[in-house]
CSV table of C-alpha atoms in Angstrom, one decimal:
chain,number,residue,atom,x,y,z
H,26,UNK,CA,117.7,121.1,113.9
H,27,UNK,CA,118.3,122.6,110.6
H,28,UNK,CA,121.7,120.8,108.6
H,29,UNK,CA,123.7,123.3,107.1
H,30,UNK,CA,125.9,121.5,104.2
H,31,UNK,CA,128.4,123.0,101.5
H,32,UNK,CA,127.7,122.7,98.0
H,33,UNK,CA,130.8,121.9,95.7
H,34,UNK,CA,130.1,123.4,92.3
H,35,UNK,CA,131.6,121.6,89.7
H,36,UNK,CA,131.5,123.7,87.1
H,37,UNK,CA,133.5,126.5,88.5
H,38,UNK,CA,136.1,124.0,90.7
H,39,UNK,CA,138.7,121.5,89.6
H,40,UNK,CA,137.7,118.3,91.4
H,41,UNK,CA,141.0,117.8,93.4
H,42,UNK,CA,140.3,121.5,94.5
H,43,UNK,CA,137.0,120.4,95.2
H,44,UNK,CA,137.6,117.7,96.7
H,45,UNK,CA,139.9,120.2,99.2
H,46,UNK,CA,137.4,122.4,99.8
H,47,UNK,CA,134.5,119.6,101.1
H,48,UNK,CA,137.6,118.0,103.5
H,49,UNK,CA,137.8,121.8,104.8
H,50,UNK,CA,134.5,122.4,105.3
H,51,UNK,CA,133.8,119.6,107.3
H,52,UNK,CA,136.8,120.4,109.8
H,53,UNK,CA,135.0,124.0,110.1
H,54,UNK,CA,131.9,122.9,111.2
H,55,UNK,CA,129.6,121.9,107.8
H,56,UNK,CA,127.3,119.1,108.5
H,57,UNK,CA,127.0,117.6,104.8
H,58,UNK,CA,127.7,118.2,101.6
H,59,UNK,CA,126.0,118.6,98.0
H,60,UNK,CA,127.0,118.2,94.5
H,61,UNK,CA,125.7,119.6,91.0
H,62,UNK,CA,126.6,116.8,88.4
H,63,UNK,CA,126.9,119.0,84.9
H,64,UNK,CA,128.8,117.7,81.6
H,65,UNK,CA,128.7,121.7,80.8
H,66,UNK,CA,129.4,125.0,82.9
H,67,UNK,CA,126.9,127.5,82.5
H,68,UNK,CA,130.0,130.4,81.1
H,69,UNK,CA,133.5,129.8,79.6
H,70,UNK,CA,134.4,132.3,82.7
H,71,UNK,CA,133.3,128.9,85.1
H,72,UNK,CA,135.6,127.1,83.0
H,73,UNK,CA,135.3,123.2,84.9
H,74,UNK,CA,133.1,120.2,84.5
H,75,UNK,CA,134.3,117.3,86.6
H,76,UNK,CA,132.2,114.1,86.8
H,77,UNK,CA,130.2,114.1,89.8
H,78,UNK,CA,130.2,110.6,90.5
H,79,UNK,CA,134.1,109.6,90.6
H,80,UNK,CA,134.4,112.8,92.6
H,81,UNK,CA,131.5,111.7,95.1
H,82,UNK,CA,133.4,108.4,95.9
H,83,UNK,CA,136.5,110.3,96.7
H,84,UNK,CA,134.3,112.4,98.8
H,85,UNK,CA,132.4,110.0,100.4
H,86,UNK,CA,135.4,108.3,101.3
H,87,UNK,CA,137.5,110.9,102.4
H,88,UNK,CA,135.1,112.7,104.7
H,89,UNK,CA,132.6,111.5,107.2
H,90,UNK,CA,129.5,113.9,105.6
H,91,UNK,CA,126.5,112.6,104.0
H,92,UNK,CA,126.4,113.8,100.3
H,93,UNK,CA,123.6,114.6,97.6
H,94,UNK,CA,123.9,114.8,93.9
H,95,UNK,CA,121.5,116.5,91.4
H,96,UNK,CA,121.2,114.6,88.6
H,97,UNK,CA,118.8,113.6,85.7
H,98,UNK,CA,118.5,110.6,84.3
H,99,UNK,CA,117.2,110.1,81.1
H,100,UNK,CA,119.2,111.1,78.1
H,101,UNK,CA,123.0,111.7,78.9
H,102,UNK,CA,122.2,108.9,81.6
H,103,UNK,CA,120.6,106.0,81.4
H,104,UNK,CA,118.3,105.4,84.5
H,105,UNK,CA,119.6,101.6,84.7
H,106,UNK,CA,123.6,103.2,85.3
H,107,UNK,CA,121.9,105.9,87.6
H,108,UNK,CA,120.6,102.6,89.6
H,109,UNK,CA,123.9,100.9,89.5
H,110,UNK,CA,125.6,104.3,90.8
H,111,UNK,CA,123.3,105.1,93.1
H,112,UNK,CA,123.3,101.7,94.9
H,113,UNK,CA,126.6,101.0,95.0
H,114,UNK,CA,127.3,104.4,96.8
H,115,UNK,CA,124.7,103.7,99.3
H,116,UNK,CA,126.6,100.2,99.6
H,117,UNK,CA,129.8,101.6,100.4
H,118,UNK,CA,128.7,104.9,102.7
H,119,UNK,CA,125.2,103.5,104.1
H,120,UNK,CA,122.7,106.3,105.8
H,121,UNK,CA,125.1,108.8,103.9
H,122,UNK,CA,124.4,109.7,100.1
H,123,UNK,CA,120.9,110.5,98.3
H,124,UNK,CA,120.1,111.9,94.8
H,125,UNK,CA,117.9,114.6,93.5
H,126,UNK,CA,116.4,114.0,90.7
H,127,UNK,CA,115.0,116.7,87.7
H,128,UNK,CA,114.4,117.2,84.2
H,129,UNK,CA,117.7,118.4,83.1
H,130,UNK,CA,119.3,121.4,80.8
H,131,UNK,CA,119.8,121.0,77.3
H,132,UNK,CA,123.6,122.8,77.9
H,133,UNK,CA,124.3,119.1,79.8
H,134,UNK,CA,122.1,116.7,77.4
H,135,UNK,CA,122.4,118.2,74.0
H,136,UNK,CA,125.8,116.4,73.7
H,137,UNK,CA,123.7,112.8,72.7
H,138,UNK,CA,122.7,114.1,70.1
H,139,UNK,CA,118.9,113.4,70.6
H,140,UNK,CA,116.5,116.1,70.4
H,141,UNK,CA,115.6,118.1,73.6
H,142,UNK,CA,111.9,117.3,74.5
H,143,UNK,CA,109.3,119.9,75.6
H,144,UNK,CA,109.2,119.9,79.0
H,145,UNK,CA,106.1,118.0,79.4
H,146,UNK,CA,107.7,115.1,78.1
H,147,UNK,CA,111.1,115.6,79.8
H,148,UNK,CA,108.7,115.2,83.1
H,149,UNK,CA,106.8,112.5,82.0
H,150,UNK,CA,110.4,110.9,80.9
H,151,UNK,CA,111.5,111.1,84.7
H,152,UNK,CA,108.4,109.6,85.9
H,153,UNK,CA,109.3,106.8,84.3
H,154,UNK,CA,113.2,106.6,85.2
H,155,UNK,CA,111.9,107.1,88.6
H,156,UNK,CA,110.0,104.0,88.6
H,157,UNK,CA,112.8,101.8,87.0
H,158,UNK,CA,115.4,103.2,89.3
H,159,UNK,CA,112.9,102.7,92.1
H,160,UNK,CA,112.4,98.8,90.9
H,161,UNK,CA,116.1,98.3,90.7
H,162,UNK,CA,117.2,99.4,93.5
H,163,UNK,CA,114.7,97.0,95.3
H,164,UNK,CA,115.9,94.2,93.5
H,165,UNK,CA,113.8,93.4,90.8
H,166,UNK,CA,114.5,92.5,87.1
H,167,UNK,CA,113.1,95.0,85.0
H,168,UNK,CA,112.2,95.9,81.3
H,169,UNK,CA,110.1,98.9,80.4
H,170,UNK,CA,109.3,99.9,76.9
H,171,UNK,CA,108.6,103.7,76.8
H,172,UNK,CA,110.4,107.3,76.7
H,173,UNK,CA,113.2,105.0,78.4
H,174,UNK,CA,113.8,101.3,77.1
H,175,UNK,CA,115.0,98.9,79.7
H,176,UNK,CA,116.0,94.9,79.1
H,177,UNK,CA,116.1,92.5,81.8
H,178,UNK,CA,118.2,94.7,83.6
H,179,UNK,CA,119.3,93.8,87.6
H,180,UNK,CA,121.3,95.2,90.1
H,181,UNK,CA,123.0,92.7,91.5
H,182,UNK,CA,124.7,94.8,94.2
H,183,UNK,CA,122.1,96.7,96.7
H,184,UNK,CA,122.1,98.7,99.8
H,185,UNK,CA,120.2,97.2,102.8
H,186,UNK,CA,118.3,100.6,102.6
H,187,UNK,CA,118.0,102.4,99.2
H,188,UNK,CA,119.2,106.1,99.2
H,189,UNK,CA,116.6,108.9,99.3
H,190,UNK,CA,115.4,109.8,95.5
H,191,UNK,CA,114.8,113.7,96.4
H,192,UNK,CA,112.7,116.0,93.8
H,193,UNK,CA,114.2,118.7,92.3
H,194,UNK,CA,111.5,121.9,91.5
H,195,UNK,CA,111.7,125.9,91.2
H,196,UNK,CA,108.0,126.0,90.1
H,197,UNK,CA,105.1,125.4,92.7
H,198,UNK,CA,103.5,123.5,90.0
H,199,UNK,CA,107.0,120.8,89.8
H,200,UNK,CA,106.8,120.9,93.6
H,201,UNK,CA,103.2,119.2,93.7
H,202,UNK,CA,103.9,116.8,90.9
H,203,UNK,CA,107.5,115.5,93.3
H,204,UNK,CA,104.8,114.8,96.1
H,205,UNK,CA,103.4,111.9,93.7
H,206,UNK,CA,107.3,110.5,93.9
H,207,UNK,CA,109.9,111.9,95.6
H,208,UNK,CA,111.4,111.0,99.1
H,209,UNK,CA,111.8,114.5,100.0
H,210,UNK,CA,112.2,117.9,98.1
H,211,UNK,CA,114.9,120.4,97.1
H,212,UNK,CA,114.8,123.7,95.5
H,213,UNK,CA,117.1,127.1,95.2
H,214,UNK,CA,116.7,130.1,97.1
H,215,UNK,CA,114.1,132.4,96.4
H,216,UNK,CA,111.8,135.3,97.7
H,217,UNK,CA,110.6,133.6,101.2
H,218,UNK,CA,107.4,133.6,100.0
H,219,UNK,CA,107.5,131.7,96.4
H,220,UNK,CA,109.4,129.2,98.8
H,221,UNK,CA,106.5,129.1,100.9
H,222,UNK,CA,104.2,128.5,98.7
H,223,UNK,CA,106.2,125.8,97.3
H,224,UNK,CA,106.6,124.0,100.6
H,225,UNK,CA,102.9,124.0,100.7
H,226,UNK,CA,102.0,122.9,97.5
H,227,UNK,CA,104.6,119.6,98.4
H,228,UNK,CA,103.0,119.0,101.8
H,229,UNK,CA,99.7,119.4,100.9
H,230,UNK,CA,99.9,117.0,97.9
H,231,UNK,CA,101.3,114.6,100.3
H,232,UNK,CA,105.1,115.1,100.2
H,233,UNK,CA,107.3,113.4,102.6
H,234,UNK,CA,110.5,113.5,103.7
H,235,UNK,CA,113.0,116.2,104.0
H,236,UNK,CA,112.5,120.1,103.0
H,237,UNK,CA,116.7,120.6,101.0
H,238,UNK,CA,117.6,124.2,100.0
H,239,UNK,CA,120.4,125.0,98.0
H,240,UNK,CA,121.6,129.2,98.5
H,241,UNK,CA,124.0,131.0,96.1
H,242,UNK,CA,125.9,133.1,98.4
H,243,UNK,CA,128.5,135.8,97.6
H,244,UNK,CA,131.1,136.5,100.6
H,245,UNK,CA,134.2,138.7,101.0
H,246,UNK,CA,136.0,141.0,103.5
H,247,UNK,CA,134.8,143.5,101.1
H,248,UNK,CA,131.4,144.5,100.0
H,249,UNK,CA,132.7,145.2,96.2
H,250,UNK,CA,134.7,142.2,95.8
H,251,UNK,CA,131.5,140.3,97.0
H,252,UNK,CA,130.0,142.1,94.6
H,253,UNK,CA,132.5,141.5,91.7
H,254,UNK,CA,132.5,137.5,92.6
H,255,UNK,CA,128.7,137.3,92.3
H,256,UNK,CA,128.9,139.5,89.0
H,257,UNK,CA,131.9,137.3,87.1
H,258,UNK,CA,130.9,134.3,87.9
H,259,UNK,CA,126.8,133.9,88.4
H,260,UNK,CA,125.4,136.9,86.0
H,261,UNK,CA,125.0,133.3,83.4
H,262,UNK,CA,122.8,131.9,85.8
H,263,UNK,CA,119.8,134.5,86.6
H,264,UNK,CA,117.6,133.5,83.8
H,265,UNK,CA,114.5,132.0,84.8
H,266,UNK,CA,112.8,128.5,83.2
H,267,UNK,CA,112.5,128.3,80.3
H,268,UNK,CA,115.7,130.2,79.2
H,269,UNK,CA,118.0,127.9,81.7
H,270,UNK,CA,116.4,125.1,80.3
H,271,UNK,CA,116.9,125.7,76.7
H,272,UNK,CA,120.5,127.1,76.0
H,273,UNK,CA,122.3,124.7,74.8
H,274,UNK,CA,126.3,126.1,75.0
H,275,UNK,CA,128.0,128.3,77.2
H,276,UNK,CA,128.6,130.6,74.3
H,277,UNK,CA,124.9,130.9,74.4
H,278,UNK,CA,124.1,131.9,78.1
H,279,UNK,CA,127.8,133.8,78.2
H,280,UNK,CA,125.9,135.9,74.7
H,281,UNK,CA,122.6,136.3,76.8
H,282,UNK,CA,124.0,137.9,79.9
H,283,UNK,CA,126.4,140.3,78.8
H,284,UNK,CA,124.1,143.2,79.6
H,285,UNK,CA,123.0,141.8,82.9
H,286,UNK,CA,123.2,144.2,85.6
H,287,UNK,CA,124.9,143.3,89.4
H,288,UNK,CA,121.2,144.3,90.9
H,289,UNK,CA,119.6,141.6,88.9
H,290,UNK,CA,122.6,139.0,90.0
H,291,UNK,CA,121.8,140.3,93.8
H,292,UNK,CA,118.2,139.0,93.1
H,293,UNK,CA,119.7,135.6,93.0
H,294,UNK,CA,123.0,135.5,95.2
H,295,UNK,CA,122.6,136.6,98.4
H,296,UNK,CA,125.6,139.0,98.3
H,297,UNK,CA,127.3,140.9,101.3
H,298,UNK,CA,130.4,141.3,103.1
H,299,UNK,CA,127.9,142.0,106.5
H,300,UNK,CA,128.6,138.2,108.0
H,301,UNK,CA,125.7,139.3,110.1
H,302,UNK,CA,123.3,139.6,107.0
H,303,UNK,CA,124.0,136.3,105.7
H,304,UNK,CA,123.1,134.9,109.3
H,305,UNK,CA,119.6,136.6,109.3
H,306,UNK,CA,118.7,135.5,105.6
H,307,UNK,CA,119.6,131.9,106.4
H,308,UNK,CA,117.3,132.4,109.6
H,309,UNK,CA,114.6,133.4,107.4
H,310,UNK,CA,114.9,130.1,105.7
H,311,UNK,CA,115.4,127.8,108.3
H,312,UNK,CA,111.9,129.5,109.7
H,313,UNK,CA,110.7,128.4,106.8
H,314,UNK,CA,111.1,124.6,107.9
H,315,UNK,CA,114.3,123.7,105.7
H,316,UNK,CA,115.6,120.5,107.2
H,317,UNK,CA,118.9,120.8,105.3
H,318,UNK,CA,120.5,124.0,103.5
H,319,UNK,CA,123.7,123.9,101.2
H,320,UNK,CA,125.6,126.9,101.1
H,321,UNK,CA,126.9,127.8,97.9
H,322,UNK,CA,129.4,130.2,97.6
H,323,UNK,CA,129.3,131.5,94.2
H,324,UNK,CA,133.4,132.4,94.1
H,325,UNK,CA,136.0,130.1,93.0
H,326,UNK,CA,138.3,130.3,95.8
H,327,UNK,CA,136.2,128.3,98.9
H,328,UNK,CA,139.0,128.9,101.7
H,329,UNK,CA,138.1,132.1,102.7
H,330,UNK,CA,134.4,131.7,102.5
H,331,UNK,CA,134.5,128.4,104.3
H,332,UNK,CA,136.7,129.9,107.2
H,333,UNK,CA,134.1,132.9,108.0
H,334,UNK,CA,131.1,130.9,107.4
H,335,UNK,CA,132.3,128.2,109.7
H,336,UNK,CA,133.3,130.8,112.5
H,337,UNK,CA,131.2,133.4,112.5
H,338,UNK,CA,128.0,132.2,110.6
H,339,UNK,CA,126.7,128.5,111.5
H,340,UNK,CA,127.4,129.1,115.1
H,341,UNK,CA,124.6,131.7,115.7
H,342,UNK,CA,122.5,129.5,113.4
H,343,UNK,CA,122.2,126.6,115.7
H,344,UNK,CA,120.7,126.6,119.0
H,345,UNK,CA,122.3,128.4,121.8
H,346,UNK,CA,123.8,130.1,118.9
């Protein structure tokens, strides 16, 4: 049975607001919860950055949900700290937290002040924090000289089980390359059959584990204020790889899409006030084979979106439904 979990965006939420919303969701019938871990939001209009880790121990703690984080380690984070966070949540909530690990933005890791590598090498630099958050985690001292310098590092406390390391894609290409690694895989939503295709490519390079989706939705009692939500606060994020990659400022992205049109936001928030609608494109996904799907609500008020979704929506979406 497909897990249907809220995302809490923080860079469009305060974290105590946040940290409201998750507690609500779970008494209206979400199953899990997922993070976005950003140092930057994508427009001034956003306007939040909270830091996903102190907020995931709050959440962890106040809630009974298992909870995801996508993060990438590498240059803003060391993959040694990324070890020592990752493995003390899965201490504290065992069974209950995994990451989801990618190559990053510049608008998050420009702020070291090292130069942003070509993507080739921001890959090949997550291979190898892969492998030394892998070793740490199972207990083993390790250095590593290479796009990421480690010294006799150890964690000296562990889970009994190490938390998932999910791979984070949108390419079919960055889906077969997680296969080599990853402990399951996690994308955005996209025409169903771009998504298939990506699915493939995982599974037939040998991917385990779980199938994550993450869906920007729009919802409100009325069709143009779903329409205006989607519009003010997600026309900065409809630009494909490499452009979301690259921009470095929210200046930058808010510059780029000041001509963007509500159609081409629609192409990448699913957008209606029809509950009904919603129901049969998250039907279409979970057809797909999605094991768990985190519903994203593009708006920064979660209350009333939360409220219909866990009424009217996620019933009819599980069996008997």
């Amino acid at each position: 049975m497909t897990v249907f979990g809220f995302h809490a965006s923080h860079e469009q939420i305060h974290p105590r607001a946040l940290l409201e919303a998750v507690l609500h969701a779970e008494r209206a019938g979400f199953d899990a919860a997922m993070c976005s871990d950003h140092f930057s939001p994508w427009s001034a209009r956003q306007g939040e950055s909270g830091f996903a880790w102190s907020w995931l121990g709050a959440a962890l703690q106040a809630t009974g949900m298992s909870f995801g984080v996508v993060n990438a380690p590498g240059q803003r984070y060391h993959p040694a700290i990324i070890a020592q966070a990752i493995g003390t949540l899965g201490a504290m909530y065992p069974a209950r937290f995994w990451a989801a690990l990618g190559t990053g933005e510049a608008s998050n890791e420009h702020i070291t002040g090292d130069p942003w590598p070509r993507k080739d090498v921001r890959a090949a630099r997550l291979r190898e924090c892969v492998d030394v958050i892998r070793a740490l985690l199972a207990g083993e001292e390790v250095s590593h000289d290479g796009l990421v310098r480690v010294d006799r590092a150890r964690l000296w406390t562990r889970p009994e089980q190490p938390p998932a390391l999910v791979g984070a894609a949108v390419s079919v290409a960055t889906a077969r390359w997680c296969a080599e690694w990853a402990d399951g895989l996690i994308t955005v939503n996209a025409p169903a059959a771009h998504l298939r295709e990506m699915i493939d490519a995982y599974r037939d390079a040998g991917g385990r584990g779980p199938l994550h989706l993450q869906v920007h939705v729009s919802w409100a009692p009325e069709q143009a204020q779903a329409e205006a939500l989607a519009y003010d606060q997600w026309r900065s994020n409809v630009f494909a790889p490499p452009v979301c990659w690259d921009l470095e400022t929210v200046e930058h992205f808010d510059a780029v899409s000041a001509d963007v049109s509500p159609e081409r936001v629609a192409q990448v928030v699913n957008v209606s006030a029809d509950l009904g609608r919603h129901v049969g494109w998250l039907e279409e996904y979970v057809e797909l084979g999605f094991d768990q799907i985190a519903l994203h609500h593009v708006g920064q008020e979660q209350r009333g979106f939360v409220d219909a979704f866990g009424a009217e929506v996620l019933p009819k979406l599980r069996p008997g439904g």
